[in-house]
Amino acid sequence: MKRLTIQRALALTAAALLVATPVLVRTQASAAAEMSEGVLCDTDPNQTFSLTARDGYISTPDGNSIYMWSYSNSKRGFQLPGPTLCVESGRQVTVILHNSLPEATSIVFPGQQGVKANGNPAQPQFDSGGSLTSLVQTAAATDGSVTYTFTAGSPGSYLYETGTDVDKQLQMGLYGALVVRPAGHPNQVNDRADSAFANGKEYVYLLSEVDPDVHLAVERNQPVDVNASKSRYFMINGRSMPDTLAPNNAPWLPGQPYGALVHIKPYDAVTNPLPATIHYLNAGSVNYPFHPHGSDERVINRDGHALQGGSGEDLSYLKYDLDVGPGQTLDVLMDWRDVEHWNATTNPIPTQLPAITDQLLVGSDTWFSESGYLGTKNAVPSNLTQNNECGEYYHIAHSHALEQATNYGAAFGGMMTVFRIDPPAGCVSQ
Amino acid sequence: MLEATIGRPNGRAGGINRLVVLSAVLATALVVGLLVGLKLWSSPGDPGSFPSSVQIEQQYGVRFSRIAVVGDGGLITLTYVVLDSEKATRFQSDVGHPPELRSEARDGGTKRVSVMKQGHSLRAGQTYYLVYQNTKGALRHGERATIQLGDLALRHAPVL
Ligand SMILES: [Cu+2]
């Protein structure tokens, strides 16, 4: 608890205090089909999930292998982060936690209502000397289990994470995303009709960090000094750039099943009127100033609550730099608009060097897709990162804290990915 | 060389030599055994192991380790392990001459590399990567590709 930051504590408290109105329930549509990109949900008709806290290894792009603790679906192997649980607002959720780790662990569900552990109110645990041992009832070391129930809160995204020895266990990887959907409206972020998103265009960006020294100490059963911790790897969904670009369930990342590529088409009032949604969650200990290049995103939810006034007025806002604080979540809508009105023959938008500062990333290196959207290409200097391939456009999206955009100091890497925007008719080369 | 040394077991120096050589042999056997074991252990699930080229490793100081189609088909990552820091740093700095990736199944290839500079000097033993544009869908998941680097070619690399 000692390094549990004030921000995180505030975020958890705020999320726990806010109580949403329960709404009527309807059986959710069947689980999302497996796909190469986009959120992969764990769903269940009874909203009952069996998770096992277990250890395993992840790989980092620089060739490192890191010992982790994480939650996994009890029927599957180790994965980081824990399974994305998708549930319907207002309905009961049951999470059975089995523990195979060498120490007690638990799950807290910030923002959910009436959380119980084995049928008793979830509450902090103390040892005989009165010291706090856990924020919630635990599953005992090695083979313990505990069953949590709660009513899914207001629609939006939430973290679920360890409530035991939080500084260490959170660093070790005990976290996951909980996506609560509005009853009867699986394609809306919240209860507002203006939160609808395009079918299949839903993304989770669970942001976290790893200090390999802590993980090595835990693996070797040596003392851990979380106060001296310095994170070296920064991840989206348990992966660092360029693994963030790889598809869901990439075979070379067996313990890191979730990709982080946003793939959309331009806004069109007729053919593509709805935006994509991205759920940003911070499971780490510091702020992640995440920002996509190229366009602002509309923040419509904070910590699982729609941004609206007392009489329902829209309080959402466009934001360029999405500051996701420790323990916080933001749900945003994003689309991409062809403001230059590209036309292959009448307005082919030639290549111009980007002049805006946010294209400069590290030193003189820059990331640029080689042309204006769908444009013709002029020669470009070699310090440009070039991506344009079949007319699609890539925006980089990354943490603006540049040390978070590295793999152990080597740029580019870390908390970085790309947003891919295809031509309106699709990518013809595919 | 090994045989000659072992064949001269005269005196104290010879004994030490023998010990050194035996240790070396044992250590080598252990390393080889580990490598073979690792290779066997890692092969299930892999669509074939990744080929290697002594010439490429000697000339460029890198060992290619993976080709993967990413970016929902639009991008390719080529990863390599640095064997020789100095040569590898030269290799990655030569942005005008990136390795070309060519499909072995169809006409098609890409050398449109998005140079991902990884710092001034590359550290031996560490993995680095290049991101390519998958020009006109040059490479597809499940096929084999050739990595062409100057006059040298690394054939039959699996495309993940
Ligand atoms: Cu930036």
Short mmCIF file of C-alpha atoms and ligand atoms in Angstrom, two decimals, chain A residues 291-293 320 357-361 396-400 402, ligand 1:
data_model
loop_
_atom_site.label_atom_id
_atom_site.label_comp_id
_atom_site.label_asym_id
_atom_site.label_seq_id
_atom_site.Cartn_x
_atom_site.Cartn_y
_atom_site.Cartn_z
CA HIS A 291 -2.01 10.81 -27.61
CA PRO A 292 -2.80 9.79 -31.13
CA HIS A 293 -1.34 11.95 -33.86
CA TYR A 320 -5.62 15.82 -28.08
CA THR A 357 5.74 19.42 -34.01
CA ASP A 358 4.05 16.21 -33.02
CA GLN A 359 5.48 14.47 -36.04
CA LEU A 360 8.94 14.84 -34.54
CA LEU A 361 9.40 12.00 -32.17
CA ILE A 396 1.18 6.93 -34.75
CA ALA A 397 -0.35 6.91 -31.28
CA HIS A 398 1.89 6.80 -28.25
CA SER A 399 2.69 8.02 -24.81
CA HIS A 400 3.98 11.54 -25.04
CA LEU A 402 9.21 9.77 -24.43
CU CU C 1 3.45 12.25 -30.28
#
